[in-house]
CSV table of C-alpha atoms and ligand atoms in Angstrom, one decimal:
chain,number,residue,atom,x,y,z
M,1,MET,CA,0.0,0.0,0.0
M,2,THR,CA,1.3,3.4,-0.9
M,3,VAL,CA,2.3,5.4,2.2
M,4,THR,CA,-0.1,8.3,2.4
M,5,VAL,CA,0.1,11.1,4.9
M,6,ARG,CA,-1.7,14.3,5.4
M,7,PHE,CA,-1.1,17.7,7.0
M,8,ALA,CA,-4.4,19.1,8.3
M,9,PRO,CA,-4.3,22.6,9.6
M,10,SER,CA,-7.4,24.7,10.0
M,11,PRO,CA,-7.1,27.7,7.6
M,12,THR,CA,-7.8,30.3,10.4
M,13,GLY,CA,-4.4,32.0,10.4
M,14,ARG,CA,-0.8,31.8,9.1
M,15,ILE,CA,1.2,28.7,10.1
M,16,HIS,CA,4.1,29.0,12.5
M,17,ILE,CA,7.2,27.0,13.0
M,18,GLY,CA,5.4,24.5,15.2
M,19,ASN,CA,2.9,23.8,12.4
M,20,ALA,CA,5.7,23.5,10.0
M,21,ARG,CA,7.2,20.8,12.2
M,22,THR,CA,4.1,18.7,11.7
M,23,ALA,CA,4.0,19.4,8.0
M,24,LEU,CA,7.7,18.5,7.7
M,25,PHE,CA,7.4,15.3,9.7
M,26,ASN,CA,4.7,14.2,7.3
M,27,TRP,CA,6.6,15.4,4.2
M,28,LEU,CA,9.9,13.8,5.2
M,29,PHE,CA,8.1,10.6,6.1
M,30,ALA,CA,6.4,10.5,2.7
M,31,GLN,CA,9.8,11.3,1.0
M,32,LYS,CA,11.5,8.5,2.8
M,33,HIS,CA,8.8,6.0,1.8
M,34,ARG,CA,8.1,7.4,-1.7
M,35,GLY,CA,4.6,8.1,-0.5
M,36,ARG,CA,1.9,10.6,-1.1
M,37,PHE,CA,1.4,13.9,0.8
M,38,ILE,CA,-2.2,15.2,1.1
M,39,GLN,CA,-2.8,18.8,2.0
M,40,ARG,CA,-6.1,18.8,3.9
M,41,PHE,CA,-7.7,21.9,5.1
M,42,ASP,CA,-9.8,21.3,8.2
M,43,ASP,CA,-12.3,24.1,7.5
M,44,THR,CA,-15.5,22.8,9.0
M,45,ASP,CA,-15.6,26.0,11.0
M,46,VAL,CA,-16.8,28.0,8.0
M,47,VAL,CA,-16.9,31.3,9.9
M,48,ARG,CA,-13.3,31.4,11.0
M,49,SER,CA,-11.8,29.5,8.0
M,50,LYS,CA,-10.7,31.7,5.1
M,51,GLN,CA,-9.5,30.8,1.6
M,52,GLU,CA,-6.9,33.4,1.9
M,53,PHE,CA,-5.4,31.6,4.8
M,54,ALA,CA,-5.5,28.3,2.9
M,55,ASP,CA,-3.7,30.0,0.0
M,56,ALA,CA,-1.1,31.5,2.4
M,57,ILE,CA,-0.5,28.1,4.0
M,58,LEU,CA,0.2,26.6,0.6
M,59,TYR,CA,2.5,29.4,-0.2
M,60,ASP,CA,4.4,28.9,3.0
M,61,LEU,CA,4.6,25.1,2.5
M,62,HIS,CA,5.9,25.5,-1.1
M,63,TRP,CA,8.4,28.1,0.1
M,64,LEU,CA,9.6,25.5,2.7
M,65,GLY,CA,9.9,22.9,-0.1
M,66,ILE,CA,6.8,20.8,0.6
M,67,PHE,CA,4.6,20.0,-2.4
M,68,GLN,CA,1.3,18.3,-2.0
M,69,ASP,CA,0.0,15.5,-4.2
M,70,ALA,CA,-3.6,16.5,-3.5
M,71,THR,CA,-5.5,19.3,-1.8
M,72,GLU,CA,-8.7,18.6,0.1
M,73,TYR,CA,-11.2,20.8,1.8
M,74,GLN,CA,-13.4,19.4,4.5
M,75,SER,CA,-16.0,22.1,3.7
M,76,LYS,CA,-16.6,20.3,0.4
M,77,ARG,CA,-17.2,16.9,2.0
M,78,PHE,CA,-20.1,17.4,4.3
M,79,ASP,CA,-22.1,14.7,2.5
M,80,ARG,CA,-19.5,12.2,3.4
M,81,TYR,CA,-19.7,13.2,7.1
M,82,ASP,CA,-23.5,13.1,7.0
M,83,ALA,CA,-23.3,9.6,5.6
M,84,ALA,CA,-21.0,8.5,8.4
M,85,VAL,CA,-23.4,10.0,10.9
M,86,GLU,CA,-26.2,7.9,9.5
M,87,ARG,CA,-24.1,4.8,9.6
M,88,LEU,CA,-23.2,5.4,13.3
M,89,LYS,CA,-26.8,6.2,14.2
M,90,ALA,CA,-27.9,3.0,12.5
M,91,ALA,CA,-25.3,1.0,14.4
M,92,GLY,CA,-26.7,2.6,17.6
M,93,VAL,CA,-23.4,4.2,18.6
M,94,LEU,CA,-24.4,7.9,18.1
M,95,TYR,CA,-26.9,9.2,20.5
M,96,ALA,CA,-28.7,12.4,21.1
M,97,CYS,CA,-27.9,14.5,24.2
M,98,TYR,CA,-29.8,17.6,25.4
M,99,GLU,CA,-27.7,18.9,28.2
M,100,THR,CA,-26.6,22.6,28.2
M,101,PRO,CA,-23.0,23.4,29.0
M,102,GLU,CA,-24.1,24.6,32.5
M,103,GLU,CA,-25.8,21.3,33.2
M,104,LEU,CA,-22.7,19.4,32.1
M,105,ASP,CA,-20.6,21.6,34.3
M,106,LEU,CA,-22.7,20.9,37.3
M,107,ARG,CA,-22.7,17.2,36.7
M,108,ARG,CA,-18.9,17.2,36.4
M,109,LYS,CA,-18.6,18.9,39.8
M,110,VAL,CA,-21.0,16.4,41.4
M,111,ARG,CA,-18.9,13.5,40.0
M,112,ARG,CA,-15.7,15.1,41.3
M,113,THR,CA,-17.2,15.5,44.8
M,114,ARG,CA,-18.2,11.8,44.7
M,115,GLY,CA,-14.6,10.8,43.7
M,116,LEU,CA,-15.7,9.8,40.2
M,117,PRO,CA,-13.7,10.7,37.0
M,118,PRO,CA,-15.3,13.9,35.5
M,119,VAL,CA,-16.4,12.1,32.3
M,120,TYR,CA,-19.9,12.2,30.8
M,121,GLY,CA,-22.2,9.8,32.7
M,122,ARG,CA,-24.3,8.9,29.6
M,123,GLU,CA,-27.4,10.2,31.3
M,124,ALA,CA,-28.9,10.9,27.9
M,125,LEU,CA,-29.1,7.2,27.2
M,126,ALA,CA,-31.7,7.0,30.0
M,127,LEU,CA,-34.0,9.7,28.6
M,128,THR,CA,-37.6,8.6,28.1
M,129,PRO,CA,-39.4,9.5,24.8
M,130,GLU,CA,-41.5,11.9,26.9
M,131,GLN,CA,-38.5,13.7,28.3
M,132,ILE,CA,-37.0,14.0,24.8
M,133,ALA,CA,-40.3,15.3,23.4
M,134,GLU,CA,-40.3,17.9,26.2
M,135,TYR,CA,-36.8,19.1,25.4
M,136,GLU,CA,-37.7,19.4,21.7
M,137,THR,CA,-40.9,21.4,22.6
M,138,ASP,CA,-38.7,23.6,24.7
M,139,GLY,CA,-36.7,24.3,21.6
M,140,ARG,CA,-33.6,22.4,22.6
M,141,ARG,CA,-31.7,20.7,19.7
M,142,PRO,CA,-29.6,17.6,20.4
M,143,HIS,CA,-25.9,17.3,20.1
M,144,TRP,CA,-24.6,13.9,19.2
M,145,ARG,CA,-22.2,11.7,21.1
M,146,PHE,CA,-20.3,8.7,20.0
M,147,LEU,CA,-20.8,5.7,22.3
M,148,LEU,CA,-17.4,4.5,23.2
M,149,PRO,CA,-17.0,0.7,23.2
M,150,ASN,CA,-16.0,0.6,26.9
M,151,PHE,CA,-18.7,-1.7,28.4
M,152,THR,CA,-19.7,-5.3,28.1
M,153,SER,CA,-23.5,-5.0,27.9
M,154,ASP,CA,-24.6,-2.0,29.9
M,155,PRO,CA,-23.2,1.3,28.7
M,156,LEU,CA,-24.0,2.8,32.1
M,157,GLN,CA,-21.4,0.4,33.6
M,158,PRO,CA,-18.2,1.3,31.7
M,159,GLU,CA,-15.2,-0.8,32.3
M,160,ARG,CA,-11.5,-0.3,31.8
M,161,THR,CA,-11.0,-0.8,28.0
M,162,GLU,CA,-7.5,-0.3,26.7
M,163,ILE,CA,-6.8,0.8,23.2
M,164,HIS,CA,-3.2,0.2,22.2
M,165,TRP,CA,-1.2,1.4,19.3
M,166,ASN,CA,2.5,1.4,18.4
M,167,ASP,CA,3.2,5.1,18.0
M,168,LEU,CA,5.8,5.9,15.4
M,169,VAL,CA,7.3,8.5,17.8
M,170,ARG,CA,6.4,7.4,21.3
M,171,GLY,CA,6.3,3.6,21.0
M,172,GLU,CA,3.7,1.6,22.8
M,173,GLU,CA,0.7,3.8,23.8
M,174,THR,CA,-2.4,3.0,25.7
M,175,VAL,CA,-5.6,5.0,26.3
M,176,ASP,CA,-8.3,3.7,28.6
M,177,LEU,CA,-11.6,4.4,26.9
M,178,ALA,CA,-13.3,4.4,30.3
M,179,SER,CA,-11.3,7.5,31.2
M,180,VAL,CA,-12.7,9.7,28.5
M,181,SER,CA,-16.1,11.1,27.8
M,182,ASP,CA,-18.1,9.9,24.8
M,183,PRO,CA,-17.0,12.6,22.3
M,184,VAL,CA,-19.5,15.0,20.9
M,185,LEU,CA,-19.3,14.6,17.1
M,186,VAL,CA,-22.1,16.9,16.0
M,187,ARG,CA,-23.1,20.1,17.7
M,188,GLU,CA,-26.6,21.4,18.4
M,189,ASP,CA,-26.5,23.5,15.3
M,190,GLY,CA,-25.5,20.5,13.1
M,191,THR,CA,-21.9,21.6,12.7
M,192,TYR,CA,-19.1,19.0,13.0
M,193,LEU,CA,-16.3,19.0,15.5
M,194,TYR,CA,-13.0,17.9,14.1
M,195,THR,CA,-13.1,14.3,15.5
M,196,LEU,CA,-15.4,12.6,13.0
M,197,PRO,CA,-14.5,14.4,9.7
M,198,SER,CA,-10.9,13.6,10.3
M,199,VAL,CA,-11.6,9.9,10.6
M,200,VAL,CA,-13.9,9.9,7.6
M,201,ASP,CA,-11.3,11.7,5.5
M,202,ASP,CA,-8.5,9.4,6.6
M,203,ILE,CA,-10.6,6.4,5.5
M,204,ASP,CA,-11.7,7.9,2.2
M,205,MET,CA,-8.3,9.3,1.3
M,206,GLY,CA,-6.4,6.1,2.1
M,207,VAL,CA,-4.3,7.7,4.8
M,208,THR,CA,-1.9,5.1,6.1
M,209,HIS,CA,0.0,7.2,8.7
M,210,VAL,CA,-1.3,10.0,10.8
M,211,ILE,CA,1.6,12.1,12.1
M,212,ARG,CA,0.6,15.0,14.3
M,213,GLY,CA,1.3,16.9,17.6
M,214,ASP,CA,1.1,15.0,20.9
M,215,ASP,CA,-1.8,17.2,21.9
M,216,HIS,CA,-3.8,14.6,20.0
M,217,VAL,CA,-2.8,11.5,21.9
M,218,THR,CA,-6.1,11.3,23.7
M,219,ASN,CA,-8.1,11.8,20.6
M,220,THR,CA,-6.3,8.9,19.1
M,221,GLY,CA,-7.9,6.4,21.4
M,222,VAL,CA,-11.3,7.8,20.5
M,223,GLN,CA,-10.6,8.0,16.8
M,224,ILE,CA,-9.3,4.4,16.7
M,225,ALA,CA,-12.7,3.4,18.1
M,226,ILE,CA,-14.5,5.5,15.4
M,227,PHE,CA,-12.4,3.9,12.6
M,228,HIS,CA,-13.6,0.5,13.9
M,229,ALA,CA,-17.2,1.6,14.2
M,230,LEU,CA,-17.0,2.7,10.5
M,231,GLY,CA,-15.7,-0.7,9.5
M,232,ALA,CA,-12.2,0.5,8.8
M,233,GLN,CA,-8.7,-0.3,10.0
M,234,ALA,CA,-7.0,2.5,11.9
M,235,PRO,CA,-3.9,4.0,10.3
M,236,VAL,CA,-0.5,4.0,12.0
M,237,PHE,CA,-0.2,7.0,14.4
M,238,GLY,CA,2.8,9.1,15.3
M,239,HIS,CA,2.6,12.0,17.8
M,240,HIS,CA,5.6,14.3,18.0
M,241,ASN,CA,6.3,16.7,20.8
M,242,LEU,CA,5.3,20.3,20.5
M,243,LEU,CA,7.5,23.4,20.3
M,244,THR,CA,7.3,26.1,22.9
M,245,THR,CA,8.9,29.5,23.1
M,246,THR,CA,12.0,29.8,25.2
M,247,SER,CA,9.8,30.7,28.2
M,248,GLY,CA,7.8,27.6,27.7
M,249,GLU,CA,4.6,29.0,26.1
M,250,GLY,CA,2.8,27.2,23.3
M,251,LEU,CA,3.0,28.8,19.9
M,252,SER,CA,-0.3,30.1,18.6
M,253,LYS,CA,-1.4,30.4,15.0
M,254,ARG,CA,-3.4,33.4,15.7
M,255,SER,CA,-0.8,35.4,17.6
M,256,GLY,CA,1.4,35.3,14.6
M,257,ALA,CA,4.3,34.2,16.8
M,258,LEU,CA,7.1,32.9,14.7
M,259,SER,CA,5.0,32.6,11.6
M,260,ILE,CA,6.7,31.2,8.5
M,261,GLU,CA,5.8,34.4,6.7
M,262,GLY,CA,7.5,36.4,9.4
M,263,LEU,CA,10.6,34.3,9.3
M,264,ARG,CA,10.7,34.5,5.5
M,265,GLU,CA,10.4,38.3,5.6
M,266,GLY,CA,13.1,38.3,8.2
M,267,GLY,CA,15.5,36.8,5.7
M,268,ILE,CA,15.6,33.3,7.1
M,269,GLU,CA,16.3,30.6,4.5
M,270,PRO,CA,13.7,27.8,4.2
M,271,MET,CA,16.2,25.1,5.0
M,272,ALA,CA,17.2,26.9,8.2
M,273,VAL,CA,13.6,26.8,9.3
M,274,ALA,CA,13.2,23.2,8.1
M,275,SER,CA,16.4,22.0,9.8
M,276,LEU,CA,15.5,23.5,13.1
M,277,ALA,CA,11.8,22.6,12.9
M,278,VAL,CA,12.7,18.9,12.3
M,279,LEU,CA,15.9,18.4,14.4
M,280,ILE,CA,15.0,20.3,17.5
M,281,GLY,CA,13.7,18.1,20.3
M,282,THR,CA,15.2,15.0,18.9
M,283,SER,CA,18.4,13.1,19.7
M,284,GLU,CA,19.9,14.4,16.5
M,285,ASN,CA,22.3,17.4,16.5
M,286,VAL,CA,20.6,20.6,15.4
M,287,GLU,CA,22.6,21.7,12.4
M,288,ALA,CA,21.9,23.4,9.0
M,289,VAL,CA,21.0,20.7,6.5
M,290,PRO,CA,21.3,22.2,3.0
M,291,THR,CA,18.7,20.1,1.2
M,292,MET,CA,15.4,18.4,1.9
M,293,ALA,CA,16.7,15.1,0.6
M,294,GLU,CA,19.5,15.2,3.2
M,295,LEU,CA,17.1,16.2,5.9
M,296,ALA,CA,14.9,13.2,4.9
M,297,GLU,CA,18.0,11.0,5.3
M,298,ARG,CA,18.5,12.4,8.8
M,299,PHE,CA,14.9,12.2,9.8
M,300,ASP,CA,13.8,9.5,12.2
M,301,PRO,CA,10.5,10.0,14.0
M,302,ALA,CA,11.5,7.6,16.7
M,303,ALA,CA,14.5,9.9,17.6
M,304,THR,CA,12.0,12.5,18.8
M,305,SER,CA,11.9,13.2,22.5
M,306,LYS,CA,8.6,13.0,24.4
M,307,SER,CA,8.9,16.3,26.2
M,308,ALA,CA,8.2,19.7,24.7
M,309,ALA,CA,11.1,21.3,22.8
M,310,LYS,CA,12.0,24.9,23.5
M,311,PHE,CA,12.6,26.8,20.4
M,312,ASP,CA,15.0,29.7,20.3
M,313,PRO,CA,14.7,32.0,17.3
M,314,ASP,CA,18.4,32.9,17.7
M,315,GLU,CA,19.3,29.4,16.6
M,316,LEU,CA,17.7,30.1,13.3
M,317,LEU,CA,20.2,32.9,12.6
M,318,VAL,CA,23.1,30.6,13.4
M,319,LEU,CA,21.7,28.0,11.0
M,320,ASN,CA,21.0,30.7,8.4
M,321,ARG,CA,24.6,31.9,8.4
M,322,SER,CA,25.9,28.4,8.2
M,323,LEU,CA,23.7,27.6,5.2
M,324,LEU,CA,24.6,30.8,3.3
M,325,HIS,CA,28.3,30.3,4.0
M,326,HIS,CA,28.2,27.1,1.9
M,327,MET,CA,25.5,28.0,-0.5
M,328,PRO,CA,26.4,27.5,-4.2
M,329,PHE,CA,25.9,30.5,-6.5
M,330,GLU,CA,23.5,28.5,-8.7
M,331,GLN,CA,21.1,28.3,-5.8
M,332,VAL,CA,21.1,32.1,-5.2
M,333,ARG,CA,21.6,33.4,-8.7
M,334,ASP,CA,18.0,34.5,-9.2
M,335,ARG,CA,17.5,36.0,-5.8
M,336,LEU,CA,20.8,37.9,-6.1
M,337,ALA,CA,19.6,39.3,-9.4
M,338,ILE,CA,16.5,40.6,-7.7
M,339,LEU,CA,18.8,42.3,-5.2
M,340,GLY,CA,20.6,43.9,-8.2
M,341,VAL,CA,23.6,41.6,-8.2
M,342,SER,CA,23.5,40.5,-11.8
M,343,ASP,CA,26.6,41.4,-13.9
M,344,SER,CA,29.4,39.1,-14.9
M,345,ARG,CA,31.0,39.6,-11.4
M,346,ALA,CA,28.0,38.0,-9.7
M,347,ALA,CA,29.4,34.5,-9.3
M,348,PRO,CA,32.9,35.5,-7.9
M,349,PHE,CA,31.2,38.2,-5.9
M,350,TRP,CA,28.9,35.6,-4.2
M,351,GLN,CA,31.9,33.4,-3.6
M,352,ALA,CA,33.7,36.3,-1.9
M,353,VAL,CA,30.9,37.6,0.3
M,354,ARG,CA,28.8,34.6,1.3
M,355,GLY,CA,30.9,34.0,4.3
M,356,ASN,CA,30.0,37.4,5.6
M,357,CYS,CA,26.2,37.2,5.1
M,358,ASP,CA,23.9,36.5,8.0
M,359,LYS,CA,21.0,37.0,5.5
M,360,LEU,CA,21.1,36.9,1.8
M,361,SER,CA,20.1,40.6,1.7
M,362,ASP,CA,23.4,41.4,3.3
M,363,ALA,CA,24.9,40.7,-0.1
M,364,ALA,CA,23.2,43.8,-1.4
M,365,LEU,CA,25.3,45.9,1.0
M,366,TRP,CA,28.5,44.3,-0.1
M,367,TRP,CA,27.4,44.8,-3.8
M,368,ARG,CA,27.0,48.5,-3.2
M,369,ILE,CA,30.4,48.6,-1.6
M,370,VAL,CA,32.0,46.8,-4.5
M,371,LYS,CA,30.2,49.0,-7.1
M,372,GLU,CA,30.2,52.4,-5.4
M,373,GLY,CA,32.7,52.3,-2.6
M,374,PRO,CA,32.4,52.6,1.2
M,375,LEU,CA,29.0,53.4,2.5
M,376,GLU,CA,30.6,56.0,4.7
M,377,GLN,CA,34.0,57.6,4.1
M,378,PRO,CA,36.4,56.5,6.7
M,379,GLU,CA,38.5,59.0,8.7
M,380,PHE,CA,42.3,58.5,8.5
M,381,SER,CA,45.1,60.0,10.5
M,382,ASP,CA,47.6,62.0,8.4
M,383,GLU,CA,50.1,59.2,8.8
M,384,ASP,CA,47.7,56.5,7.5
M,385,ARG,CA,46.5,58.8,4.6
M,386,GLU,CA,50.1,59.3,3.6
M,387,PHE,CA,50.6,55.5,3.8
M,388,LEU,CA,47.5,54.8,1.7
M,389,ARG,CA,48.4,57.3,-1.0
M,390,GLN,CA,51.8,55.7,-1.3
M,391,ALA,CA,50.1,52.2,-1.4
M,392,PHE,CA,47.6,53.1,-4.1
M,393,ASP,CA,50.3,54.6,-6.2
M,394,LEU,CA,51.9,51.1,-6.2
M,395,LEU,CA,48.8,49.4,-7.6
M,396,PRO,CA,49.9,47.2,-10.4
M,397,GLU,CA,48.7,47.7,-14.0
M,398,GLU,CA,46.1,45.4,-15.4
M,399,PRO,CA,45.6,42.6,-16.4
M,400,TRP,CA,45.1,41.3,-12.9
M,401,ASP,CA,44.9,37.7,-11.9
M,402,ALA,CA,44.1,35.9,-8.7
M,403,THR,CA,47.4,36.8,-7.0
M,404,ILE,CA,46.9,40.6,-7.4
M,405,TRP,CA,46.3,41.2,-3.7
M,406,LYS,CA,49.4,39.3,-2.7
M,407,ASP,CA,51.6,41.0,-5.3
M,408,TRP,CA,50.3,44.5,-4.4
M,409,THR,CA,50.6,44.1,-0.6
M,410,ALA,CA,54.1,42.6,-1.0
M,411,ALA,CA,55.2,45.7,-2.9
M,412,VAL,CA,53.5,48.0,-0.4
M,413,LYS,CA,55.2,46.2,2.5
M,414,GLU,CA,58.5,46.5,0.9
M,415,ALA,CA,58.1,50.2,0.0
M,416,THR,CA,56.6,51.3,3.4
M,417,GLY,CA,58.0,48.9,5.9
M,418,ARG,CA,54.5,48.3,7.3
M,419,LYS,CA,53.2,44.9,7.9
M,420,GLY,CA,50.4,43.0,9.7
M,421,LYS,CA,47.4,45.0,11.0
M,422,SER,CA,49.0,48.4,10.3
M,423,LEU,CA,49.3,47.4,6.7
M,424,PHE,CA,46.0,45.7,6.1
M,425,MET,CA,43.6,47.6,8.3
M,426,PRO,CA,44.0,51.0,6.5
M,427,LEU,CA,43.7,49.2,3.2
M,428,ARG,CA,40.6,47.4,4.3
M,429,LEU,CA,39.0,50.7,5.6
M,430,ALA,CA,39.9,52.5,2.4
M,431,LEU,CA,38.5,49.8,0.2
M,432,THR,CA,35.4,48.9,2.1
M,433,GLY,CA,34.8,51.5,4.8
M,434,LEU,CA,34.5,48.7,7.3
M,435,SER,CA,36.9,47.1,9.7
M,436,SER,CA,35.9,43.5,8.8
M,437,GLY,CA,34.4,41.7,5.9
M,438,PRO,CA,35.3,39.4,3.0
M,439,GLU,CA,38.9,38.5,2.1
M,440,LEU,CA,40.4,41.5,0.3
M,441,ALA,CA,42.2,39.1,-2.0
M,442,ASP,CA,38.7,38.1,-3.3
M,443,LEU,CA,37.3,41.6,-3.4
M,444,LEU,CA,40.2,43.4,-5.1
M,445,PRO,CA,39.7,41.6,-8.5
M,446,LEU,CA,36.0,42.6,-8.3
M,447,LEU,CA,36.8,46.3,-7.8
M,448,GLY,CA,39.3,46.3,-10.8
M,449,ARG,CA,42.1,48.8,-11.0
M,450,GLU,CA,39.8,51.8,-11.7
M,451,GLY,CA,37.4,50.9,-9.0
M,452,THR,CA,40.3,50.5,-6.5
M,453,LEU,CA,42.0,53.8,-7.5
M,454,ALA,CA,38.7,55.6,-7.0
M,455,ARG,CA,39.1,54.8,-3.3
M,456,ARG,CA,42.5,56.5,-2.9
M,457,PRO,CA,42.1,58.9,0.0
G,501,LIG,N1,-7.0,20.2,12.3
G,501,LIG,C1,-6.3,19.4,13.3
G,501,LIG,C2,-5.3,20.2,14.0
G,501,LIG,O1,-4.7,21.1,13.4
G,501,LIG,C3,-5.7,18.2,12.6
G,501,LIG,C4,-5.2,17.1,13.6
G,501,LIG,C5,-4.8,15.9,12.9
G,501,LIG,O2,-3.8,15.9,12.2
G,501,LIG,O3,-5.6,14.9,12.9
G,501,LIG,O4,-5.0,20.0,15.1
């Protein structure tokens, strides 16, 4: 069977690095197994879900290097969920409940004071037809709960019923179905909660592996029971740990914290985001992995730790730098051209400056320095100015080759007696206006004789 995974966000905001972690776990798993990746939008909440968010999520995923084989919208599949509801009702495992939230709250409190677990006591199963008629006349509409298979013959006598699965990430997992309430699948107004549509989709779309955050572990017990009630085999599950901020708070889609869009606009490379999103909170070293194929090699869901992983945005900058320092020109050619770096010097220029770029946009600054000279004119002492004039007068004639810097500075050293920092620093300042930067041996050929002489103080 073809491995089939899905990434299933609700399109109610932009995705953040934590969502990207889920998407990437699925994508890399699919890559490793030559499987299919389905992009599913959980948009049953038609008020909060927006097409513009779905489009933006796709844009972010493509930017990261994740490409879906199919795109599905739950909002287009209500007939399938309605059919599943009919099937569950016919099987007697979906029952109408009329409690208000306040009534449920009160019942939970009563159960707690009696030392019982605060789960739903299935009181609705005991309603008489007269009581139901009365509720309906009062204008109450039912919500619908799935009857969990946690009893032998009397649902009012639930028994410990273990559901087991071998989690891709966490290993052997167990949920006791007597410890959870019968889940509400359909609300009073007829709208669906996430639980049932997700199972129906996973069945219809042939999903073989459900990889998602560990906030869904409890849902899994319930959902496995629904798979069985719908006559299907449950997929394999994997629950990865969640990312938190350095202070331990959860990331929220709505707050825009660490959104992929924000990181992109901040100049972070997609593979820096992907490397950190995948490797953090695992037993692997966090390092910049240059390609998705290499990241897929490194990816092992079972190496993921069970506790939450603290995510430090500063780490992204470190990875970004490291990626850029080794990035081949071919990979940045188009983006450099957009920054205006496009003449015949572009390739050697990139080679010269990439080690000095924290972000690709830093190359634009160096390009200005190469083309136009220092951004700010440096101040020199009379002594240094004298030295520099003498040095510039010794600049060899063209044609220049790769040894030009060595030849020139050897001549300057001999003529002036200066060496080390007192020789190189004034030259660096005169040529670039900055006290640190790319190797001057690499920059000088880019400036050319004319461009260099123009910087003579
Ligand atoms: N829409 C759900 C979420 O974003 C999907 C969970 C799942 O993958 O089953 O949490």
